[in-house]
XYZ file of N, CA and C in Angstrom:
735
model
N 14.942 -74.331 -52.982
C 16.072 -73.894 -52.161
C 17.249 -73.484 -53.043
N 17.532 -74.326 -54.056
C 18.652 -74.028 -54.960
C 18.436 -72.695 -55.671
N 17.240 -72.466 -56.181
C 16.972 -71.230 -56.916
C 17.065 -70.014 -56.007
N 16.585 -70.125 -54.783
C 16.671 -68.998 -53.855
C 18.110 -68.746 -53.428
N 18.906 -69.797 -53.354
C 20.321 -69.612 -53.018
C 21.044 -68.875 -54.148
N 20.812 -69.295 -55.401
C 21.415 -68.604 -56.541
C 20.924 -67.161 -56.598
N 19.635 -66.982 -56.378
C 19.049 -65.639 -56.428
C 19.681 -64.720 -55.389
N 19.910 -65.243 -54.212
C 20.515 -64.437 -53.152
C 21.941 -64.056 -53.521
N 22.685 -65.002 -54.098
C 24.060 -64.717 -54.513
C 24.097 -63.593 -55.549
N 23.204 -63.669 -56.533
C 23.166 -62.640 -57.576
C 22.659 -61.325 -57.000
N 21.675 -61.395 -56.120
C 21.156 -60.187 -55.457
C 22.283 -59.447 -54.742
N 23.064 -60.180 -53.960
C 24.133 -59.546 -53.189
C 25.236 -59.010 -54.103
N 25.636 -59.806 -55.100
C 26.744 -59.410 -55.974
C 26.373 -58.265 -56.912
N 25.074 -58.098 -57.175
C 24.617 -57.037 -58.081
C 24.107 -55.818 -57.332
N 24.389 -55.750 -56.034
C 23.931 -54.628 -55.192
C 22.416 -54.474 -55.236
N 21.714 -55.612 -55.279
C 20.257 -55.596 -55.213
C 19.528 -55.472 -56.529
N 20.238 -55.526 -57.644
C 19.572 -55.381 -58.946
C 18.678 -56.563 -59.279
N 18.951 -57.719 -58.664
C 18.101 -58.898 -58.855
C 17.372 -59.181 -57.544
N 16.058 -59.420 -57.633
C 15.263 -59.636 -56.422
C 14.156 -60.649 -56.688
N 13.861 -61.457 -55.664
C 12.738 -62.397 -55.769
C 11.529 -61.917 -54.979
N 11.602 -60.732 -54.367
C 10.508 -60.273 -53.504
C 9.645 -59.194 -54.151
N 9.567 -59.237 -55.476
C 8.787 -58.241 -56.213
C 7.363 -58.711 -56.530
N 6.992 -59.901 -56.088
C 5.707 -60.474 -56.497
C 4.493 -59.565 -56.221
N 4.387 -58.925 -55.054
C 3.222 -58.059 -54.838
C 3.097 -56.957 -55.894
N 4.225 -56.371 -56.287
C 4.167 -55.317 -57.301
C 3.932 -55.886 -58.696
N 4.493 -57.064 -58.994
C 4.224 -57.695 -60.288
C 2.738 -57.972 -60.436
N 2.107 -58.397 -59.346
C 0.656 -58.589 -59.368
C -0.061 -57.263 -59.602
N 0.388 -56.218 -58.887
C -0.256 -54.910 -59.006
C -0.126 -54.339 -60.413
N 1.032 -54.540 -61.028
C 1.235 -54.065 -62.399
C 0.416 -54.874 -63.414
N 0.012 -56.080 -63.033
C -0.735 -56.939 -63.953
C 0.140 -57.849 -64.781
N 1.421 -57.976 -64.434
C 2.347 -58.767 -65.234
C 2.300 -60.260 -64.909
N 1.514 -60.653 -63.901
C 1.388 -62.072 -63.572
C 0.041 -62.642 -63.999
N -0.713 -61.873 -64.777
C -2.000 -62.361 -65.273
C -3.164 -62.103 -64.351
N -2.913 -61.411 -63.245
C -3.992 -61.093 -62.317
C -4.549 -59.700 -62.644
N -5.474 -59.649 -63.576
C -6.045 -58.376 -63.968
C -5.290 -57.726 -65.108
N -5.830 -56.597 -65.580
C -5.221 -55.887 -66.703
C -3.952 -55.159 -66.252
N -3.054 -54.955 -67.198
C -1.832 -54.206 -66.906
C -2.174 -52.746 -66.645
N -1.537 -52.186 -65.622
C -1.835 -50.803 -65.234
C -0.733 -50.286 -64.325
N -0.714 -48.988 -64.129
C 0.182 -48.373 -63.159
C -0.383 -48.589 -61.755
N 0.368 -49.188 -60.840
C -0.134 -49.379 -59.476
C -0.409 -48.049 -58.781
N -1.310 -48.103 -57.823
C -1.617 -46.915 -57.030
C -0.478 -46.629 -56.061
N -0.313 -45.370 -55.627
C 0.740 -45.043 -54.645
C 0.661 -45.905 -53.395
N -0.559 -46.258 -52.971
C -0.717 -47.088 -51.777
C -0.142 -48.487 -51.979
N -0.184 -48.995 -53.208
C 0.361 -50.325 -53.493
C 1.885 -50.306 -53.442
N 2.477 -49.238 -53.951
C 3.925 -49.089 -53.817
C 4.317 -48.981 -52.344
N 3.546 -48.196 -51.585
C 3.849 -47.989 -50.175
C 3.750 -49.291 -49.391
N 2.728 -50.091 -49.670
C 2.566 -51.374 -48.974
C 3.723 -52.309 -49.263
N 4.183 -52.333 -50.515
C 5.301 -53.191 -50.884
C 6.585 -52.736 -50.194
N 6.808 -51.438 -50.103
C 8.026 -50.929 -49.471
C 8.101 -51.310 -48.002
N 6.963 -51.515 -47.353
C 6.954 -51.858 -45.938
C 7.300 -53.325 -45.690
N 7.233 -54.152 -46.720
C 7.511 -55.573 -46.566
C 9.015 -55.819 -46.480
N 9.391 -56.896 -45.808
C 10.797 -57.285 -45.754
C 11.204 -57.857 -47.106
N 12.467 -57.635 -47.459
C 12.942 -57.986 -48.797
C 13.904 -59.191 -48.753
N 14.693 -59.355 -49.804
C 15.527 -60.541 -50.002
C 16.444 -60.845 -48.827
N 16.975 -59.821 -48.204
C 17.924 -60.038 -47.106
C 17.289 -60.766 -45.931
N 15.966 -60.735 -45.838
C 15.276 -61.346 -44.706
C 14.874 -62.795 -44.963
N 15.072 -63.285 -46.173
C 14.787 -64.693 -46.466
C 15.913 -65.541 -45.894
N 15.563 -66.509 -45.079
C 16.579 -67.325 -44.409
C 16.653 -68.705 -45.055
N 17.865 -69.082 -45.469
C 18.119 -70.403 -46.022
C 18.829 -71.234 -44.956
N 18.186 -72.286 -44.514
C 18.732 -73.088 -43.420
C 19.902 -73.954 -43.882
N 20.718 -74.365 -42.926
C 21.899 -75.159 -43.231
C 21.570 -76.568 -43.709
N 20.312 -77.015 -43.536
C 19.962 -78.360 -43.986
C 19.839 -78.460 -45.501
N 19.927 -77.306 -46.202
C 19.849 -77.323 -47.658
C 18.463 -77.551 -48.200
N 17.444 -77.473 -47.341
C 16.067 -77.742 -47.770
C 15.068 -76.697 -47.279
N 15.314 -76.171 -46.094
C 14.313 -75.335 -45.430
C 14.537 -73.857 -45.703
N 13.447 -73.171 -46.057
C 13.477 -71.735 -46.331
C 12.469 -71.042 -45.426
N 12.881 -69.959 -44.793
C 11.974 -69.144 -43.992
C 11.747 -67.815 -44.704
N 10.481 -67.525 -44.992
C 10.117 -66.276 -45.668
C 9.296 -65.430 -44.694
N 9.660 -64.175 -44.477
C 8.921 -63.335 -43.527
C 7.440 -63.229 -43.869
N 6.627 -63.105 -42.853
C 5.184 -62.986 -43.045
C 4.863 -61.778 -43.926
N 4.022 -61.993 -44.916
C 3.617 -60.923 -45.823
C 4.467 -60.816 -47.070
N 5.705 -61.318 -47.014
C 6.598 -61.265 -48.167
C 6.209 -62.352 -49.172
N 6.098 -61.992 -50.417
C 5.776 -62.946 -51.472
C 6.931 -62.988 -52.468
N 7.284 -64.201 -52.894
C 8.419 -64.339 -53.795
C 7.978 -64.733 -55.195
N 8.844 -64.458 -56.157
C 8.633 -64.836 -57.551
C 9.976 -65.333 -58.090
N 9.997 -66.579 -58.575
C 11.249 -67.160 -59.069
C 11.304 -67.163 -60.593
N 10.509 -66.297 -61.218
C 10.493 -66.229 -62.681
C 11.819 -65.839 -63.296
N 12.701 -65.201 -62.518
C 13.982 -64.775 -63.049
C 15.022 -65.870 -63.125
N 14.682 -67.077 -62.626
C 15.638 -68.192 -62.666
C 15.023 -69.496 -63.146
N 13.705 -69.626 -63.123
C 13.085 -70.935 -63.308
C 13.284 -71.498 -64.716
N 13.245 -70.655 -65.747
C 13.435 -71.170 -67.104
C 14.878 -71.635 -67.308
N 15.822 -70.876 -66.770
C 17.214 -71.297 -66.855
C 17.444 -72.597 -66.111
N 16.836 -72.732 -64.945
C 16.957 -73.959 -64.159
C 16.370 -75.147 -64.913
N 15.221 -74.936 -65.558
C 14.595 -76.011 -66.338
C 15.530 -76.475 -67.461
N 16.190 -75.529 -68.104
C 17.133 -75.880 -69.174
C 18.320 -76.659 -68.614
N 18.824 -76.240 -67.457
C 19.941 -76.955 -66.827
C 19.545 -78.381 -66.466
N 18.360 -78.557 -65.897
C 17.917 -79.894 -65.491
C 17.711 -80.787 -66.713
N 17.133 -80.230 -67.784
C 16.944 -81.022 -69.001
C 18.288 -81.475 -69.557
N 19.261 -80.583 -69.527
C 20.606 -80.932 -69.988
C 21.188 -82.055 -69.141
N 21.027 -81.969 -67.826
C 21.552 -83.003 -66.931
C 20.911 -84.355 -67.209
N 19.603 -84.365 -67.460
C 18.905 -85.623 -67.758
C 19.400 -86.205 -69.076
N 19.564 -85.354 -70.073
C 20.058 -85.823 -71.367
C 21.459 -86.421 -71.234
N 22.311 -85.750 -70.493
C 23.670 -86.252 -70.309
C 23.665 -87.568 -69.526
N 22.774 -87.691 -68.549
C 22.676 -88.929 -67.779
C 22.209 -90.094 -68.646
N 21.500 -89.768 -69.717
C 21.032 -90.797 -70.653
C 22.079 -91.135 -71.711
N 23.240 -90.512 -71.618
C 24.320 -90.833 -72.533
C 24.437 -89.936 -73.740
N 23.627 -88.888 -73.801
C 23.713 -87.943 -74.922
C 24.917 -87.036 -74.692
N 25.820 -86.999 -75.639
C 27.076 -86.275 -75.435
C 27.044 -84.843 -75.936
N 26.189 -84.560 -76.911
C 26.114 -83.209 -77.461
C 24.659 -82.835 -77.682
N 24.290 -81.631 -77.268
C 22.900 -81.227 -77.456
C 22.669 -79.757 -77.164
N 21.454 -79.328 -77.441
C 21.042 -77.945 -77.201
C 19.638 -77.972 -76.614
N 19.477 -77.303 -75.476
C 18.175 -77.222 -74.814
C 17.704 -75.776 -74.843
N 16.434 -75.578 -75.179
C 15.860 -74.226 -75.178
C 14.569 -74.239 -74.366
N 14.488 -73.365 -73.380
C 13.292 -73.235 -72.551
C 12.925 -71.759 -72.469
N 11.829 -71.374 -73.078
C 11.374 -69.991 -73.004
C 12.370 -68.984 -73.530
N 13.211 -69.397 -74.481
C 14.207 -68.486 -75.038
C 15.570 -68.591 -74.394
N 15.662 -69.282 -73.235
C 16.952 -69.488 -72.588
C 17.567 -70.771 -73.147
N 18.873 -70.766 -73.399
C 19.522 -71.846 -74.123
C 20.688 -72.424 -73.324
N 20.752 -73.754 -73.291
C 21.881 -74.448 -72.667
C 22.478 -75.401 -73.690
N 23.759 -75.210 -74.019
C 24.451 -76.050 -74.997
C 25.488 -76.903 -74.279
N 25.615 -78.152 -74.695
C 26.633 -79.008 -74.082
C 27.288 -79.885 -75.136
N 28.504 -80.304 -74.828
C 29.269 -81.109 -75.772
C 30.277 -80.275 -76.539
N 30.901 -80.901 -77.531
C 31.978 -80.254 -78.276
C 31.516 -79.361 -79.414
N 30.281 -79.487 -79.837
C 29.812 -78.702 -80.976
C 29.730 -77.210 -80.639
N 30.097 -76.382 -81.608
C 29.912 -74.934 -81.482
C 28.585 -74.573 -82.143
N 27.653 -74.072 -81.342
C 26.328 -73.705 -81.837
C 26.295 -72.223 -82.185
N 25.468 -71.863 -83.155
C 25.269 -70.458 -83.511
C 23.914 -70.020 -82.955
N 23.953 -69.056 -82.038
C 22.754 -68.595 -81.343
C 22.419 -67.172 -81.793
N 21.228 -66.978 -82.310
C 20.795 -65.657 -82.745
C 20.159 -64.875 -81.617
N 20.473 -63.591 -81.520
C 19.904 -62.714 -80.500
C 18.841 -61.830 -81.137
N 17.634 -61.918 -80.623
C 16.489 -61.216 -81.209
C 16.671 -59.710 -81.192
N 16.331 -59.091 -82.311
C 16.335 -57.631 -82.394
C 15.148 -57.097 -81.583
N 15.380 -56.316 -80.533
C 14.275 -55.846 -79.695
C 13.394 -54.778 -80.332
N 13.814 -54.233 -81.467
C 13.016 -53.199 -82.113
C 12.873 -53.408 -83.626
N 13.108 -54.602 -84.088
C 13.006 -54.853 -85.515
C 12.784 -56.321 -85.794
N 12.934 -56.703 -87.044
C 12.731 -58.076 -87.458
C 14.016 -58.896 -87.284
N 13.853 -60.193 -87.069
C 14.987 -61.098 -87.042
C 15.908 -60.909 -85.856
N 17.205 -61.100 -86.089
C 18.197 -61.011 -85.026
C 19.212 -59.917 -85.353
N 19.880 -59.417 -84.322
C 20.882 -58.380 -84.570
C 22.302 -58.938 -84.475
N 22.440 -60.154 -83.970
C 23.768 -60.765 -83.861
C 23.626 -62.269 -83.768
N 24.670 -62.965 -84.194
C 24.760 -64.423 -84.054
C 26.058 -64.719 -83.329
N 25.959 -65.384 -82.180
C 27.148 -65.630 -81.361
C 27.449 -67.129 -81.291
N 28.738 -67.504 -81.269
C 29.109 -68.918 -81.144
C 29.081 -69.335 -79.677
N 28.504 -70.502 -79.416
C 28.403 -70.986 -78.041
C 28.811 -72.453 -77.991
N 29.743 -72.756 -77.122
C 30.193 -74.142 -76.930
C 30.209 -74.465 -75.442
N 29.381 -75.431 -75.068
C 29.348 -75.924 -73.696
C 29.068 -74.813 -72.671
N 28.193 -73.888 -73.055
C 27.808 -72.801 -72.155
C 26.308 -72.529 -72.307
N 25.821 -71.584 -71.537
C 24.398 -71.257 -71.552
C 24.192 -69.783 -71.871
N 23.055 -69.479 -72.495
C 22.749 -68.114 -72.916
C 21.341 -67.747 -72.441
N 21.207 -66.581 -71.837
C 19.894 -66.094 -71.410
C 19.761 -64.624 -71.768
N 18.556 -64.234 -72.163
C 18.289 -62.849 -72.554
C 17.076 -62.308 -71.817
N 17.177 -61.074 -71.356
C 16.042 -60.343 -70.783
C 15.785 -59.127 -71.655
N 14.514 -58.758 -71.813
C 14.216 -57.617 -72.659
C 12.864 -57.005 -72.353
N 12.628 -55.860 -72.972
C 11.374 -55.129 -72.738
C 10.365 -55.322 -73.857
N 10.565 -56.315 -74.723
C 9.775 -56.446 -75.941
C 8.812 -57.632 -75.950
N 8.799 -58.459 -74.889
C 7.902 -59.606 -74.856
C 6.663 -59.339 -74.005
N 6.866 -58.784 -72.826
C 5.755 -58.512 -71.899
C 5.818 -57.047 -71.496
N 4.915 -56.266 -72.060
C 4.905 -54.831 -71.770
C 3.553 -54.251 -72.163
N 3.308 -53.038 -71.726
C 2.153 -52.279 -72.206
C 2.591 -50.831 -72.361
N 1.855 -50.086 -73.130
C 2.172 -48.672 -73.330
C 1.053 -47.811 -72.757
N 1.454 -46.712 -72.188
C 0.495 -45.760 -71.625
C 1.088 -44.359 -71.730
N 0.338 -43.455 -72.329
C 0.844 -42.103 -72.509
C 2.083 -42.047 -73.370
N 2.203 -42.985 -74.304
C 3.362 -43.023 -75.185
C 4.611 -43.613 -74.559
N 4.496 -44.167 -73.362
C 5.653 -44.736 -72.667
C 5.482 -46.246 -72.530
N 6.581 -46.987 -72.722
C 6.572 -48.438 -72.616
C 6.874 -48.851 -71.168
N 6.046 -49.739 -70.631
C 6.253 -50.284 -69.289
C 6.435 -51.793 -69.419
N 7.644 -52.294 -69.127
C 7.922 -53.721 -69.271
C 7.812 -54.428 -67.917
N 7.852 -55.757 -67.958
C 7.619 -56.563 -66.763
C 8.837 -56.709 -65.861
N 10.011 -56.232 -66.306
C 11.211 -56.348 -65.476
C 11.306 -55.109 -64.592
N 11.098 -55.290 -63.303
C 11.039 -54.165 -62.379
C 12.391 -53.904 -61.721
N 12.663 -52.644 -61.475
C 13.857 -52.227 -60.740
C 13.550 -52.373 -59.247
N 14.258 -53.261 -58.528
C 13.957 -53.472 -57.106
C 14.124 -52.231 -56.236
N 14.867 -51.253 -56.707
C 15.074 -50.051 -55.893
C 13.886 -49.099 -55.958
N 13.051 -49.239 -56.973
C 11.927 -48.315 -57.147
C 10.572 -49.019 -57.307
N 10.589 -50.250 -57.800
C 9.341 -50.934 -58.112
C 8.795 -50.568 -59.473
N 9.507 -49.706 -60.190
C 9.105 -49.297 -61.526
C 9.813 -50.169 -62.570
N 9.233 -50.285 -63.779
C 9.916 -51.027 -64.846
C 11.296 -50.443 -65.133
N 12.271 -51.334 -65.293
C 13.642 -50.906 -65.584
C 13.699 -50.228 -66.949
N 14.548 -49.212 -67.076
C 14.599 -48.426 -68.307
C 16.028 -48.213 -68.815
N 16.975 -49.023 -68.320
C 18.365 -48.830 -68.736
C 18.589 -49.206 -70.189
N 17.791 -50.132 -70.724
C 18.001 -50.558 -72.096
C 16.837 -51.333 -72.667
N 17.085 -51.965 -73.834
C 16.070 -52.749 -74.530
C 16.234 -54.244 -74.292
N 17.474 -54.707 -74.216
C 17.705 -56.126 -73.971
C 19.087 -56.349 -73.391
N 19.226 -57.457 -72.684
C 20.512 -57.837 -72.100
C 20.672 -59.339 -72.234
N 21.868 -59.765 -72.577
C 22.182 -61.183 -72.742
C 23.419 -61.519 -71.927
N 23.383 -62.650 -71.238
C 24.536 -63.115 -70.471
C 24.845 -64.551 -70.860
N 26.128 -64.845 -71.024
C 26.604 -66.190 -71.338
C 27.380 -66.695 -70.135
N 26.940 -67.822 -69.575
C 27.538 -68.347 -68.350
C 27.676 -69.862 -68.432
N 28.244 -70.475 -67.391
C 28.405 -71.920 -67.369
C 27.075 -72.638 -67.175
N 26.157 -72.027 -66.399
C 24.832 -72.611 -66.205
C 23.772 -71.636 -66.677
N 22.643 -72.179 -67.100
C 21.560 -71.318 -67.589
C 20.865 -70.603 -66.432
N 20.861 -71.223 -65.255
C 20.288 -70.557 -64.087
C 21.037 -69.272 -63.783
N 22.363 -69.345 -63.802
C 23.179 -68.165 -63.566
C 22.981 -67.135 -64.667
N 22.995 -67.590 -65.924
C 22.818 -66.667 -67.046
C 21.473 -65.956 -66.950
N 20.424 -66.701 -66.576
C 19.079 -66.148 -66.464
C 19.026 -65.018 -65.438
N 19.545 -65.290 -64.239
C 19.501 -64.294 -63.170
C 20.360 -63.075 -63.490
N 21.560 -63.304 -64.021
C 22.447 -62.179 -64.317
C 21.941 -61.340 -65.489
N 21.218 -61.951 -66.438
C 20.653 -61.171 -67.540
C 19.618 -60.183 -67.011
N 18.825 -60.620 -66.019
C 17.848 -59.711 -65.401
C 18.566 -58.578 -64.678
N 19.591 -58.919 -63.897
C 20.334 -57.896 -63.154
C 20.989 -56.893 -64.097
N 21.530 -57.391 -65.206
C 22.163 -56.496 -66.182
C 21.128 -55.588 -66.826
N 19.945 -56.117 -67.104
C 18.884 -55.291 -67.697
C 18.504 -54.149 -66.750
N 18.487 -54.437 -65.470
C 18.110 -53.424 -64.476
C 19.216 -52.385 -64.287
N 20.461 -52.842 -64.157
C 21.560 -51.935 -63.785
C 22.260 -51.288 -64.967
N 22.325 -51.985 -66.107
C 23.071 -51.481 -67.248
C 24.541 -51.861 -67.166
N 25.272 -51.719 -68.273
C 26.657 -52.188 -68.339
C 27.666 -51.366 -67.547
N 27.425 -50.086 -67.366
C 28.404 -49.277 -66.635
C 28.547 -49.757 -65.198
N 27.430 -50.095 -64.576
C 27.464 -50.550 -63.192
C 27.792 -52.029 -63.081
N 27.203 -52.855 -63.975
C 27.316 -54.299 -63.790
C 28.348 -54.957 -64.698
N 28.743 -54.296 -65.787
C 29.717 -54.876 -66.699
C 30.987 -55.327 -65.990
N 31.612 -54.488 -65.160
C 32.839 -54.897 -64.465
C 32.632 -56.092 -63.536
N 31.443 -56.184 -62.934
C 31.138 -57.322 -62.061
C 31.084 -58.610 -62.872
N 30.396 -58.550 -64.019
C 30.296 -59.726 -64.882
C 31.661 -60.118 -65.437
N 32.454 -59.120 -65.839
C 33.795 -59.399 -66.356
C 34.644 -60.117 -65.306
N 34.562 -59.672 -64.076
C 35.344 -60.275 -62.999
C 34.939 -61.712 -62.746
N 33.666 -62.022 -62.981
C 33.168 -63.380 -62.773
C 33.388 -64.282 -63.980
N 33.944 -63.729 -65.056
C 34.193 -64.526 -66.247
C 32.953 -64.774 -67.087
N 31.947 -63.920 -66.951
C 30.706 -64.047 -67.724
C 30.750 -63.084 -68.913
N 30.340 -63.565 -70.082
C 30.238 -62.681 -71.246
C 28.859 -62.053 -71.286
N 28.754 -60.894 -71.917
C 27.480 -60.194 -71.911
C 27.338 -59.275 -73.117
N 26.076 -59.005 -73.463
C 25.722 -58.089 -74.554
C 24.529 -57.266 -74.071
N 24.608 -55.960 -74.258
C 23.551 -55.073 -73.764
C 23.166 -54.069 -74.846
N 21.868 -53.960 -75.120
C 21.349 -52.969 -76.063
C 20.726 -51.845 -75.248
N 21.300 -50.649 -75.318
C 20.798 -49.556 -74.492
C 19.544 -48.931 -75.083
N 19.007 -47.923 -74.409
C 17.726 -47.336 -74.793
C 17.772 -46.601 -76.126
N 18.968 -46.344 -76.650
C 19.117 -45.692 -77.955
C 19.490 -46.681 -79.049
N 19.533 -47.967 -78.706
C 19.841 -48.990 -79.691
C 21.313 -49.276 -79.864
N 22.158 -48.659 -79.052
C 23.595 -48.903 -79.124
C 23.935 -50.190 -78.380
N 24.911 -50.924 -78.904
C 25.250 -52.224 -78.350
C 26.562 -52.146 -77.571
N 26.522 -52.616 -76.328
C 27.686 -52.683 -75.462
C 27.957 -54.155 -75.176
N 29.227 -54.550 -75.119
C 29.542 -55.967 -74.922
C 30.774 -56.159 -74.049
N 30.920 -57.395 -73.575
C 32.195 -57.802 -72.978
C 33.182 -57.988 -74.120
N 34.457 -58.091 -73.787
C 35.480 -58.132 -74.831
C 35.311 -59.245 -75.836
N 34.970 -60.442 -75.381
C 34.878 -61.598 -76.273
C 33.705 -61.502 -77.241
N 32.695 -60.729 -76.903
C 31.501 -60.639 -77.747
C 31.560 -59.500 -78.758
N 32.540 -58.609 -78.625
C 32.598 -57.426 -79.479
C 32.666 -57.781 -80.963
N 33.427 -58.808 -81.309
C 33.600 -59.160 -82.720
C 32.343 -59.735 -83.347
N 31.375 -60.130 -82.535
C 30.167 -60.777 -83.056
C 28.966 -59.837 -83.119
N 29.153 -58.584 -82.725
C 28.021 -57.663 -82.649
C 28.289 -56.373 -83.422
N 27.242 -55.808 -84.041
C 27.394 -54.493 -84.669
C 27.427 -53.419 -83.589
N 27.613 -52.181 -83.983
C 27.652 -51.088 -83.017
C 26.266 -50.714 -82.508
N 25.250 -50.974 -83.330
C 23.876 -50.672 -82.916
C 22.939 -51.647 -83.603
N 21.724 -51.757 -83.074
C 20.784 -52.709 -83.647
C 20.236 -52.175 -84.975
N 20.043 -53.057 -85.957
C 19.416 -52.641 -87.210
C 17.907 -52.572 -87.018
N 17.287 -51.577 -87.568
C 15.846 -51.436 -87.473
C 15.176 -52.152 -88.637
N 14.250 -53.062 -88.312
C 13.496 -53.817 -89.324
C 14.419 -54.531 -90.289
N 15.517 -55.101 -89.736
C 16.470 -55.818 -90.592
C 15.970 -57.213 -90.896
N 16.320 -57.767 -92.052
C 15.935 -59.143 -92.368
C 16.698 -60.121 -91.500
N 16.164 -61.305 -91.334
C 16.792 -62.353 -90.518
C 18.023 -62.881 -91.220
N 19.226 -62.801 -90.620
C 20.429 -63.303 -91.272
C 20.314 -64.798 -91.555
N 20.757 -65.233 -92.714
C 20.667 -66.630 -93.071
C 21.582 -67.448 -92.182
N 21.116 -68.650 -91.835
C 21.916 -69.566 -91.038
C 21.863 -69.329 -89.552
N 21.149 -68.300 -89.076
C 21.086 -68.035 -87.645
C 20.090 -68.956 -86.991
N 20.381 -69.365 -85.767
C 19.483 -70.236 -85.020
C 19.264 -69.645 -83.643
N 18.090 -69.872 -83.095
C 17.784 -69.376 -81.757
C 17.774 -70.545 -80.793
């Protein structure tokens, strides 16, 4: 219930760039492990378009019950790793640990007074392209370099644009720094889909920092992150010493 509530908030605030109702197409593309990766048939796109989407998922006032329309299938992969990091942090703090760093699937949650140095993976080269300081916040990154296939010389990644059902192509990677890793996780996906021109002002208004690598390797950032990033990603650069992921 909590994850679907966060997902709905991000879906609405991002004008639909984040969605949990893409599961039928993720299956068709082969990104969920059901068969080989491939371009779905036109009929599969058409069937998905006929299904009800995020707006039709009903969250009841009891804080527990969710109603999902018949035929609609959900996927919470865009928030679950961030949520796992948040829960691990909460358990550690409940045990009396005052400072720590949790990493789940590349998503990071830092707590306490220590300033951690977090390296951001170069999506087209070796090592990292930037190291950012993080204190008592969470960092999540979405990109086209972990789960993808190529066909006809074109890269197809697992992050789909909810408006088309096709893999998003606005950039190579997106990173969001937020108070919770669940929020950072969802907003990083939305930023990857929409790009900084559309979503940057929304993130700025919410007080979230962000870093975006566009399709040409140029780096766009929120104001606070500008000093920590180069203008573009280095190709096949060595791993900077002292960086941590």
